[in-house]
Amino acid sequence: MISERPAEAEDRAVPGHWEGDLILGLGSSAIGTLVERTTRFTMLLHLPRMEGHGAGLSIKNGPALAGHGAEAVRDAITRTITTLPAELRRSLTWDQGAEMAQHARLRVEAGVEIYFCDPQSPWQRGTNENTNELLRQYFPKGTDLSAHSADTLAAVAATLNGRPRKTLGWRTPAEALDQCLEQIDKQRVATTD
């Protein structure tokens, strides 16, 4: 639970603590969002519908063909977050949605600790909720989010990450993340000397 998350995540003192969620669209479409708490850096998860979605009757307890079932979300998070060094994969806080049913496997595969918000408490992932509101400028409610390609999601994330933020001293999230990566590189070089 979120009450067990390290204090360094709460006060944003140490980078590498993420918040995640899904934004949902028409026809059970979805885009996953990951936002780093210290830098506000955003990564978007492409969750296309799976083969067979909408073809015939759905099977009770069958695979989640909408593209945002537990397996698809786990794979998308792992594929995305493992592009970062381990020092920037400390924790991920999510709500208690069914899409995180494979959280134990995600923890092992992605090397990130998983924490869950209290029920009906989205404010416990405030950075992510604010980012999701910004994303609705690009992905309005009531639209089919599956129409957006992975390249489109990357372009939107780059736009958000290139937007200066008052809370970052008017640096961009991309600049803040680059600074973290430089510090990690310096620490690695210092330990090998």
XYZ file of N, CA, C and O in Angstrom:
772
model
N 0.831 -1.191 0.000
C 0.000 0.000 0.000
C 0.874 1.252 0.000
O 2.029 1.229 0.387
N 0.287 2.357 -0.377
C 1.011 3.612 -0.490
C 1.597 4.056 0.852
O 2.633 4.719 0.891
N 0.980 3.639 1.935
C 1.494 4.003 3.263
C 2.870 3.382 3.523
O 3.603 3.846 4.393
N 3.230 2.361 2.756
C 4.531 1.690 2.910
C 5.585 2.221 1.941
O 6.748 1.816 2.006
N 5.180 3.141 1.082
C 6.117 3.709 0.103
C 7.174 4.530 0.848
O 6.862 5.221 1.816
N 8.433 4.506 0.398
C 9.489 5.247 1.090
C 9.209 6.752 1.148
O 8.630 7.318 0.221
N 9.652 7.382 2.230
C 9.444 8.820 2.416
C 10.089 9.626 1.287
O 9.576 10.677 0.907
N 11.180 9.120 0.720
C 11.861 9.834 -0.360
C 10.962 10.002 -1.586
O 11.135 10.933 -2.366
N 9.977 9.126 -1.740
C 9.030 9.259 -2.851
C 8.044 10.375 -2.555
O 7.674 11.142 -3.446
N 7.621 10.466 -1.327
C 6.634 11.469 -0.948
C 7.181 12.882 -1.087
O 6.511 13.768 -1.602
N 8.413 13.102 -0.619
C 8.961 14.467 -0.649
C 9.722 14.779 -1.937
O 10.299 15.852 -2.067
N 9.728 13.844 -2.884
C 10.345 14.020 -4.211
C 11.852 14.286 -4.122
O 12.450 14.856 -5.023
N 12.460 13.887 -3.023
C 13.888 14.148 -2.815
C 14.770 13.312 -3.735
O 15.849 13.743 -4.122
N 14.308 12.126 -4.074
C 15.110 11.201 -4.882
C 14.306 10.848 -6.132
O 13.160 10.417 -6.042
N 14.901 11.029 -7.313
C 14.183 10.660 -8.537
C 14.065 9.145 -8.685
O 14.818 8.389 -8.075
N 13.119 8.732 -9.503
C 12.928 7.311 -9.782
C 11.639 6.744 -9.234
O 11.386 5.552 -9.337
N 10.807 7.611 -8.660
C 9.510 7.177 -8.149
C 8.435 7.651 -9.137
O 8.322 8.842 -9.417
N 7.669 6.705 -9.640
C 6.712 6.951 -10.721
C 5.282 6.788 -10.236
O 5.016 6.074 -9.273
N 4.374 7.443 -10.934
C 2.933 7.251 -10.744
C 2.375 6.832 -12.095
O 2.841 7.322 -13.132
N 1.410 5.933 -12.092
C 0.857 5.448 -13.343
C -0.647 5.327 -13.311
O -1.261 5.260 -12.243
N -1.219 5.287 -14.509
C -2.675 5.196 -14.638
C -3.010 4.885 -16.098
O -2.130 4.858 -16.960
N -4.279 4.671 -16.345
C -4.799 4.549 -17.702
C -5.740 5.713 -17.956
O -6.507 6.091 -17.067
N -5.678 6.280 -19.154
C -6.762 7.157 -19.578
C -7.584 6.329 -20.555
O -7.029 5.647 -21.423
N -8.884 6.343 -20.345
C -9.780 5.485 -21.116
C -10.528 6.284 -22.157
O -10.835 7.467 -21.961
N -10.817 5.618 -23.267
C -11.536 6.260 -24.348
C -12.687 5.400 -24.837
O -13.028 4.376 -24.241
N -13.240 5.812 -25.932
C -14.384 5.159 -26.548
C -14.053 3.720 -26.932
O -12.926 3.419 -27.323
N -15.008 2.839 -26.801
C -14.834 1.450 -27.212
C -13.793 0.706 -26.405
O -13.105 -0.158 -26.921
N -13.668 1.047 -25.144
C -12.718 0.395 -24.242
C -11.268 0.562 -24.698
O -10.437 -0.302 -24.479
N -10.972 1.692 -25.344
C -9.596 1.996 -25.738
C -8.885 2.656 -24.554
O -9.523 3.201 -23.662
N -7.561 2.590 -24.558
C -6.811 3.148 -23.427
C -5.395 3.511 -23.838
O -4.833 2.962 -24.787
N -4.837 4.448 -23.084
C -3.428 4.813 -23.158
C -2.911 4.782 -21.725
O -3.546 5.319 -20.818
N -1.768 4.161 -21.516
C -1.158 4.145 -20.195
C -0.262 5.352 -20.007
O 0.356 5.835 -20.955
N -0.214 5.850 -18.773
C 0.620 7.003 -18.463
C 1.547 6.683 -17.297
O 1.130 6.069 -16.314
N 2.803 7.081 -17.422
C 3.786 6.978 -16.352
C 4.394 8.358 -16.175
O 4.849 8.972 -17.153
N 4.408 8.871 -14.943
C 4.963 10.195 -14.665
C 5.919 10.082 -13.490
O 5.554 9.571 -12.424
N 7.139 10.568 -13.679
C 8.143 10.546 -12.627
C 7.884 11.723 -11.690
O 7.685 12.850 -12.137
N 7.869 11.460 -10.391
C 7.435 12.467 -9.413
C 8.393 13.661 -9.290
O 7.938 14.789 -9.117
N 9.683 13.455 -9.363
C 10.637 14.544 -9.162
C 10.771 15.430 -10.396
O 10.740 16.653 -10.296
N 10.904 14.813 -11.566
C 11.159 15.554 -12.807
C 9.890 15.875 -13.588
O 9.929 16.677 -14.514
N 8.798 15.199 -13.267
C 7.520 15.285 -14.003
C 7.643 14.723 -15.416
O 6.800 14.966 -16.272
N 8.697 13.946 -15.678
C 8.889 13.348 -16.993
C 7.779 12.337 -17.247
O 7.455 11.524 -16.388
N 7.202 12.383 -18.438
C 6.056 11.541 -18.801
C 6.431 10.539 -19.879
O 7.092 10.887 -20.856
N 5.992 9.303 -19.683
C 6.131 8.253 -20.689
C 4.733 7.688 -20.937
O 3.991 7.426 -19.991
N 4.386 7.520 -22.203
C 3.060 7.014 -22.558
C 3.166 5.581 -23.054
O 4.106 5.217 -23.769
N 2.186 4.772 -22.658
C 2.152 3.356 -23.003
C 1.148 3.120 -24.123
O -0.044 3.399 -23.967
N 1.636 2.600 -25.236
C 0.763 2.258 -26.354
C 0.075 0.935 -26.028
O 0.733 -0.081 -25.816
N -1.242 0.952 -25.960
C -2.028 -0.231 -25.603
C -3.053 -0.513 -26.702
O -4.256 -0.309 -26.522
N -2.598 -1.001 -27.865
C -3.538 -1.265 -28.956
C -4.458 -2.427 -28.618
O -4.120 -3.294 -27.820
N -5.613 -2.416 -29.248
C -6.532 -3.541 -29.071
C -5.868 -4.804 -29.591
O -5.098 -4.782 -30.537
N -6.201 -5.903 -28.957
C -5.603 -7.166 -29.351
C -6.420 -7.817 -30.470
O -7.593 -7.496 -30.659
N -5.778 -8.711 -31.190
C -6.441 -9.427 -32.283
C -7.681 -10.137 -31.739
O -7.632 -10.791 -30.700
N -8.778 -9.972 -32.429
C -10.027 -10.607 -32.022
C -10.966 -9.678 -31.265
O -12.106 -10.027 -31.001
N -10.509 -8.448 -30.933
C -11.375 -7.507 -30.218
C -12.556 -7.127 -31.099
O -12.394 -6.781 -32.265
N -13.750 -7.228 -30.547
C -14.964 -6.849 -31.264
C -15.472 -7.895 -32.240
O -16.495 -7.701 -32.876
N -14.774 -9.010 -32.369
C -15.190 -10.071 -33.293
C -15.988 -11.118 -32.518
O -15.415 -11.964 -31.849
N -17.269 -11.022 -32.577
C -18.124 -11.994 -31.899
C -18.317 -11.685 -30.433
O -17.974 -10.614 -29.942
N -18.908 -12.636 -29.730
C -19.192 -12.469 -28.310
C -17.917 -12.617 -27.491
O -17.039 -13.423 -27.820
N -17.842 -11.844 -26.429
C -16.672 -11.978 -25.556
C -16.851 -13.210 -24.672
O -17.961 -13.626 -24.367
N -15.740 -13.775 -24.286
C -15.735 -14.977 -23.455
C -15.522 -14.570 -22.014
O -14.551 -13.881 -21.701
N -16.438 -14.985 -21.141
C -16.292 -14.658 -19.727
C -14.981 -15.254 -19.206
O -14.673 -16.416 -19.450
N -14.216 -14.440 -18.516
C -12.899 -14.810 -17.988
C -11.902 -15.157 -19.083
O -10.896 -15.807 -18.832
N -12.185 -14.712 -20.318
C -11.246 -14.897 -21.415
C -10.208 -13.788 -21.407
O -10.161 -12.961 -20.498
N -9.367 -13.750 -22.410
C -8.322 -12.722 -22.460
C -8.925 -11.332 -22.623
O -9.968 -11.166 -23.241
N -8.245 -10.333 -22.058
C -8.687 -8.942 -22.158
C -8.241 -8.391 -23.509
O -7.115 -7.942 -23.661
N -9.112 -8.473 -24.498
C -8.747 -8.111 -25.867
C -8.768 -6.610 -26.126
O -8.353 -6.160 -27.182
N -9.242 -5.816 -25.156
C -9.287 -4.373 -25.345
C -7.882 -3.775 -25.372
O -7.695 -2.642 -25.767
N -6.884 -4.522 -24.913
C -5.513 -4.046 -24.966
C -5.006 -3.472 -23.666
O -3.855 -3.095 -23.560
N -5.883 -3.390 -22.668
C -5.418 -2.862 -21.385
C -5.718 -3.811 -20.233
O -5.957 -3.405 -19.106
N -5.624 -5.095 -20.523
C -5.703 -6.105 -19.477
C -4.378 -6.185 -18.728
O -3.389 -5.532 -19.089
N -4.335 -7.007 -17.703
C -3.165 -7.085 -16.826
C -1.890 -7.462 -17.580
O -0.828 -6.884 -17.350
N -1.984 -8.415 -18.486
C -0.792 -8.853 -19.213
C -0.281 -7.768 -20.149
O 0.924 -7.484 -20.202
N -1.194 -7.136 -20.892
C -0.798 -6.086 -21.831
C -0.193 -4.890 -21.098
O 0.817 -4.325 -21.536
N -0.784 -4.509 -19.978
C -0.265 -3.372 -19.210
C 1.090 -3.719 -18.608
O 2.029 -2.921 -18.667
N 1.213 -4.919 -18.061
C 2.505 -5.349 -17.504
C 3.594 -5.295 -18.571
O 4.681 -4.756 -18.355
N 3.302 -5.851 -19.749
C 4.284 -5.862 -20.832
C 4.648 -4.444 -21.276
O 5.814 -4.137 -21.510
N 3.655 -3.563 -21.390
C 3.910 -2.190 -21.830
C 4.742 -1.419 -20.800
O 5.671 -0.690 -21.179
N 4.430 -1.581 -19.527
C 5.216 -0.907 -18.490
C 6.649 -1.427 -18.509
O 7.607 -0.644 -18.489
N 6.805 -2.737 -18.553
C 8.145 -3.339 -18.551
C 8.953 -2.857 -19.744
O 10.098 -2.418 -19.602
N 8.359 -2.910 -20.916
C 9.044 -2.500 -22.147
C 9.471 -1.024 -22.079
O 10.545 -0.655 -22.538
N 8.656 -0.197 -21.457
C 8.911 1.240 -21.422
C 9.872 1.638 -20.305
O 10.848 2.342 -20.539
N 9.611 1.170 -19.099
C 10.383 1.651 -17.948
C 11.787 1.046 -17.902
O 12.712 1.650 -17.352
N 11.970 -0.120 -18.505
C 13.305 -0.726 -18.490
C 14.272 -0.044 -19.458
O 15.445 -0.408 -19.503
N 13.806 0.946 -20.196
C 14.717 1.750 -21.011
C 15.522 2.699 -20.129
O 16.486 3.303 -20.599
N 15.131 2.827 -18.871
C 15.808 3.709 -17.916
C 16.760 2.920 -17.037
O 16.550 1.729 -16.796
N 17.800 3.575 -16.515
C 18.690 2.879 -15.578
C 17.949 2.503 -14.295
O 16.946 3.135 -13.936
N 18.452 1.496 -13.608
C 17.813 1.001 -12.379
C 17.616 2.106 -11.350
O 16.634 2.093 -10.601
N 18.516 3.081 -11.320
C 18.405 4.178 -10.348
C 17.161 5.028 -10.569
O 16.731 5.743 -9.670
N 16.589 4.951 -11.752
C 15.361 5.699 -12.039
C 14.131 4.793 -12.080
O 13.088 5.176 -12.596
N 14.259 3.604 -11.505
C 13.138 2.655 -11.429
C 12.962 2.190 -9.990
O 12.993 1.010 -9.695
N 12.747 3.110 -9.094
C 12.647 2.772 -7.673
C 11.252 2.276 -7.287
O 11.118 1.283 -6.597
N 10.215 2.998 -7.727
C 8.854 2.577 -7.363
C 7.851 3.066 -8.393
O 8.117 3.994 -9.152
N 6.701 2.420 -8.386
C 5.564 2.793 -9.224
C 4.320 2.723 -8.353
O 4.071 1.702 -7.711
N 3.567 3.821 -8.319
C 2.314 3.861 -7.557
C 1.158 3.898 -8.547
O 1.158 4.700 -9.480
N 0.176 3.023 -8.333
C -0.962 2.856 -9.240
C -2.222 2.754 -8.389
O -2.149 2.534 -7.180
N -3.372 2.898 -9.024
C -4.615 2.651 -8.281
C -4.844 1.139 -8.212
O -4.007 0.365 -8.642
N -5.973 0.732 -7.676
C -6.210 -0.696 -7.471
C -7.020 -1.329 -8.603
O -7.814 -2.227 -8.385
N -6.767 -0.894 -9.830
C -7.474 -1.433 -10.983
C -7.021 -2.835 -11.337
O -5.902 -3.261 -11.033
N -7.898 -3.555 -12.023
C -7.616 -4.939 -12.428
C -6.435 -5.029 -13.385
O -5.805 -6.087 -13.496
N -6.094 -3.927 -14.052
C -4.966 -3.948 -14.989
C -3.628 -4.189 -14.292
O -2.632 -4.489 -14.928
N -3.604 -4.087 -12.970
C -2.360 -4.331 -12.223
C -2.377 -5.692 -11.519
O -1.607 -5.931 -10.592
N -3.206 -6.605 -11.996
C -3.303 -7.927 -11.369
C -1.981 -8.689 -11.437
O -1.722 -9.567 -10.617
N -1.119 -8.352 -12.377
C 0.170 -9.035 -12.491
C 1.313 -8.187 -11.910
O 2.442 -8.224 -12.381
N 1.009 -7.461 -10.849
C 1.999 -6.568 -10.240
C 3.220 -7.313 -9.707
O 4.346 -6.794 -9.774
N 3.052 -8.512 -9.202
C 4.204 -9.252 -8.665
C 5.191 -9.589 -9.788
O 6.407 -9.431 -9.632
N 4.673 -10.021 -10.910
C 5.534 -10.334 -12.050
C 6.158 -9.058 -12.620
O 7.322 -9.046 -13.011
N 5.388 -7.972 -12.644
C 5.899 -6.683 -13.098
C 7.075 -6.237 -12.225
O 8.093 -5.764 -12.733
N 6.949 -6.416 -10.928
C 8.016 -6.022 -10.000
C 9.313 -6.736 -10.351
O 10.381 -6.130 -10.387
N 9.222 -8.016 -10.650
C 10.414 -8.805 -10.978
C 10.955 -8.421 -12.356
O 12.150 -8.161 -12.516
N 10.083 -8.366 -13.361
C 10.519 -8.123 -14.740
C 11.058 -6.708 -14.954
O 12.001 -6.510 -15.702
N 10.431 -5.719 -14.302
C 10.830 -4.329 -14.511
C 11.791 -3.821 -13.444
O 12.373 -2.748 -13.595
N 11.945 -4.569 -12.362
C 12.847 -4.137 -11.299
C 12.361 -2.898 -10.587
O 13.148 -2.013 -10.242
N 11.062 -2.811 -10.357
C 10.469 -1.633 -9.716
C 9.497 -2.094 -8.626
O 8.742 -3.052 -8.827
N 9.558 -1.455 -7.472
C 8.609 -1.766 -6.404
C 7.247 -1.177 -6.756
O 7.168 -0.061 -7.284
N 6.181 -1.899 -6.454
C 4.825 -1.465 -6.793
C 4.070 -1.121 -5.515
O 4.073 -1.903 -4.557
N 3.414 0.041 -5.522
C 2.585 0.473 -4.398
C 1.207 0.830 -4.936
O 1.069 1.276 -6.077
N 0.200 0.618 -4.108
C -1.172 0.892 -4.515
C -1.792 1.981 -3.656
O -1.590 2.010 -2.434
N -2.557 2.850 -4.306
C -3.301 3.896 -3.602
C -4.429 3.260 -2.799
O -4.852 2.133 -3.075
N -4.908 3.992 -1.833
C -6.107 3.567 -1.122
C -7.283 3.612 -2.089
O -7.263 4.381 -3.061
N -8.328 2.796 -1.848
C -9.486 2.809 -2.750
C -10.100 4.198 -2.893
O -10.160 4.959 -1.924
N -10.513 4.529 -4.083
C -11.131 5.813 -4.420
C -10.315 7.006 -3.914
O -10.865 7.968 -3.382
N -8.998 6.949 -4.128
C -8.120 8.032 -3.664
C -7.149 8.459 -4.766
O -5.930 8.370 -4.606
N -7.671 8.951 -5.884
C -6.782 9.322 -6.991
C -5.817 10.451 -6.633
O -4.757 10.562 -7.250
N -6.150 11.267 -5.656
C -5.255 12.368 -5.265
C -3.924 11.853 -4.711
O -2.958 12.597 -4.637
N -3.866 10.584 -4.350
C -2.605 10.019 -3.874
C -1.606 9.827 -5.015
O -0.458 9.513 -4.776
N -2.060 10.015 -6.236
C -1.211 10.031 -7.422
C -1.426 11.364 -8.124
O -1.704 11.447 -9.311
N -1.271 12.432 -7.387
C -1.605 13.773 -7.878
C -0.815 14.204 -9.098
O -1.358 14.858 -10.001
N 0.458 13.868 -9.151
C 1.278 14.239 -10.305
C 0.708 13.601 -11.561
O 0.583 14.240 -12.605
N 0.328 12.330 -11.456
C -0.231 11.615 -12.594
C -1.604 12.160 -12.980
O -1.904 12.320 -14.167
N -2.427 12.462 -12.002
C -3.760 13.004 -12.297
C -3.647 14.341 -13.034
O -4.385 14.589 -13.985
N -2.729 15.202 -12.593
C -2.532 16.489 -13.273
C -2.036 16.282 -14.700
O -2.476 16.965 -15.630
N -1.127 15.352 -14.884
C -0.609 15.057 -16.221
C -1.713 14.504 -17.117
O -1.816 14.873 -18.291
N -2.555 13.646 -16.564
C -3.665 13.102 -17.357
C -4.595 14.213 -17.838
O -5.118 14.151 -18.954
N -4.786 15.231 -17.019
C -5.620 16.377 -17.442
C -4.954 17.104 -18.618
O -5.635 17.508 -19.552
N -3.634 17.277 -18.555
C -2.922 17.895 -19.680
C -3.046 17.033 -20.934
O -3.209 17.550 -22.042
N -2.981 15.722 -20.762
C -3.065 14.808 -21.904
C -4.431 14.848 -22.576
O -4.535 14.565 -23.779
N -5.463 15.217 -21.842
C -6.802 15.269 -22.437
C -6.903 16.370 -23.490
O -7.813 16.370 -24.309
N -5.940 17.302 -23.519
C -5.902 18.289 -24.605
C -5.598 17.589 -25.929
O -6.017 18.040 -26.991
N -4.840 16.511 -25.862
C -4.444 15.764 -27.048
C -5.336 14.554 -27.309
O -5.468 14.118 -28.447
N -5.882 14.014 -26.231
C -6.713 12.807 -26.305
C -8.034 13.068 -25.584
O -8.224 12.643 -24.442
N -8.963 13.792 -26.233
C -10.212 14.181 -25.555
C -11.052 12.992 -25.099
O -11.020 11.914 -25.716
N -11.795 13.211 -24.033
C -12.733 12.186 -23.553
C -13.737 11.898 -24.656
O -14.081 12.757 -25.456
N -14.195 10.660 -24.687
C -15.207 10.276 -25.667
C -14.653 10.004 -27.056
O -15.418 9.906 -28.009
N -13.321 9.895 -27.176
C -12.728 9.570 -28.481
C -12.074 8.193 -28.413
O -11.772 7.685 -27.331
N -11.847 7.619 -29.575
C -11.233 6.297 -29.673
C -9.720 6.449 -29.568
O -9.058 6.895 -30.500
N -9.159 6.092 -28.429
C -7.725 6.264 -28.196
C -6.885 5.237 -28.949
O -5.682 5.434 -29.117
N -7.514 4.161 -29.432
C -6.762 3.155 -30.189
C -6.356 3.673 -31.565
O -5.526 3.066 -32.229
N -6.904 4.806 -31.983
C -6.572 5.387 -33.280
C -5.175 6.009 -33.286
O -4.634 6.311 -34.346
N -4.568 6.170 -32.112
C -3.267 6.831 -32.005
C -2.137 5.805 -32.024
O -2.137 4.851 -31.247
N -1.178 6.029 -32.886
C -0.038 5.124 -33.019
C 0.980 5.356 -31.897
O 0.929 6.372 -31.188
N 1.915 4.441 -31.781
C 3.002 4.600 -30.809
C 3.811 5.858 -31.134
O 4.258 6.565 -30.222
N 3.982 6.175 -32.415
C 4.714 7.384 -32.806
C 3.972 8.645 -32.365
O 4.596 9.609 -31.920
N 2.649 8.637 -32.479
C 1.857 9.780 -32.026
C 2.003 9.962 -30.524
O 2.187 11.082 -30.034
N 1.946 8.858 -29.776
C 2.103 8.939 -28.317
C 3.484 9.488 -27.955
O 3.614 10.310 -27.043
N 4.507 9.047 -28.669
C 5.865 9.533 -28.406
C 5.959 11.036 -28.683
O 6.617 11.772 -27.934
N 5.299 11.502 -29.732
C 5.321 12.930 -30.065
C 4.612 13.754 -28.987
O 5.096 14.824 -28.597
N 3.490 13.260 -28.493
C 2.767 13.972 -27.433
C 3.600 13.999 -26.156
O 3.716 15.037 -25.491
N 4.210 12.864 -25.803
C 5.059 12.818 -24.608
C 6.222 13.801 -24.758
O 6.561 14.521 -23.808
N 6.832 13.865 -25.944
C 7.937 14.797 -26.177
C 7.478 16.243 -26.017
O 8.209 17.081 -25.468
N 6.270 16.539 -26.462
C 5.727 17.884 -26.309
C 5.570 18.232 -24.831
O 5.982 19.305 -24.387
N 4.969 17.321 -24.052
C 4.815 17.567 -22.614
C 6.162 17.682 -21.921
O 6.347 18.531 -21.044
N 7.092 16.820 -22.297
C 8.405 16.819 -21.655
C 9.256 18.008 -22.068
O 10.263 18.294 -21.422
N 8.860 18.712 -23.110
C 9.565 19.907 -23.551
C 8.925 21.199 -23.071
O 9.361 22.286 -23.445
N 7.906 21.073 -22.251
C 7.163 22.246 -21.753
C 7.755 22.706 -20.414
O 7.754 21.944 -19.445
N 8.289 23.925 -20.327
C 8.859 24.409 -19.061
C 7.812 24.396 -17.939
O 6.634 24.684 -18.168
N 8.267 24.059 -16.742
C 7.366 23.977 -15.581
C 7.857 24.896 -14.471
O 9.046 24.875 -14.108
N 6.963 25.661 -13.930
C 7.298 26.566 -12.822
C 7.883 25.772 -11.660
O 8.866 26.179 -11.044
N 7.274 24.627 -11.365
C 7.709 23.804 -10.233
C 9.135 23.267 -10.411
O 9.766 22.868 -9.439
N 9.641 23.282 -11.643
C 11.008 22.832 -11.929
C 11.952 24.017 -12.159
O 13.026 23.856 -12.736
N 11.547 25.202 -11.697
C 12.373 26.398 -11.918
C 12.444 26.756 -13.390
O 13.463 27.227 -13.866
N 11.373 26.524 -14.104
C 11.208 26.794 -15.521
C 12.083 25.912 -16.413
O 12.247 26.171 -17.595
N 12.607 24.829 -15.844
C 13.241 23.811 -16.682
C 12.133 22.926 -17.239
O 11.018 22.896 -16.723
N 12.454 22.170 -18.250
C 11.492 21.204 -18.786
C 11.685 19.863 -18.084
O 12.770 19.604 -17.547
N 10.678 19.002 -18.090
C 10.874 17.652 -17.552
C 12.024 16.916 -18.243
O 12.769 16.182 -17.596
N 12.190 17.126 -19.550
C 13.288 16.469 -20.277
C 14.637 16.948 -19.747
O 15.561 16.143 -19.557
N 14.766 18.251 -19.489
C 16.011 18.782 -18.935
C 16.265 18.229 -17.538
O 17.397 17.871 -17.194
N 15.204 18.154 -16.733
C 15.344 17.627 -15.371
C 15.763 16.161 -15.394
O 16.625 15.742 -14.610
N 15.173 15.376 -16.295
C 15.558 13.964 -16.409
C 16.997 13.833 -16.908
O 17.755 13.012 -16.393
N 17.372 14.651 -17.894
C 18.754 14.614 -18.395
C 19.744 14.907 -17.271
O 20.801 14.269 -17.190
N 19.408 15.845 -16.403
C 20.277 16.162 -15.268
C 20.418 14.945 -14.349
O 21.508 14.635 -13.880
N 19.326 14.247 -14.105
C 19.371 13.020 -13.287
C 20.262 11.965 -13.942
O 21.056 11.317 -13.261
N 20.117 11.796 -15.254
C 20.922 10.808 -15.972
C 22.412 11.160 -15.923
O 23.256 10.282 -15.763
N 22.733 12.450 -16.029
C 24.132 12.891 -15.921
C 24.701 12.571 -14.547
O 25.837 12.104 -14.433
N 23.903 12.813 -13.502
C 24.354 12.515 -12.134
C 24.586 11.015 -11.949
O 25.551 10.606 -11.308
N 23.717 10.211 -12.518
C 23.870 8.755 -12.426
C 25.161 8.332 -13.123
O 25.932 7.531 -12.585
N 25.421 8.897 -14.321
C 26.649 8.570 -15.047
C 27.882 8.965 -14.246
O 28.853 8.201 -14.163
N 27.865 10.157 -13.637
C 29.001 10.621 -12.825
C 29.241 9.686 -11.634
O 30.379 9.366 -11.303
N 28.147 9.255 -10.991
C 28.276 8.341 -9.843
C 28.860 7.001 -10.272
O 29.678 6.416 -9.583
N 28.440 6.518 -11.437
C 28.969 5.244 -11.939
C 30.454 5.344 -12.260
O 31.220 4.447 -11.959
N 30.865 6.464 -12.877
C 32.274 6.665 -13.199
C 33.099 6.773 -11.911
O 34.166 6.194 -11.818
N 32.551 7.483 -10.929
C 33.267 7.667 -9.654
C 33.482 6.335 -8.932
O 34.518 6.136 -8.303
N 32.537 5.429 -9.048
C 32.669 4.138 -8.350
C 33.590 3.173 -9.084
O 34.080 2.235 -8.493
N 33.830 3.426 -10.377
C 34.734 2.539 -11.130
C 36.177 3.039 -11.103
O 37.073 2.315 -11.490
N 36.391 4.288 -10.674
C 37.759 4.838 -10.585
C 38.494 4.349 -9.370
O 38.043 3.913 -8.421
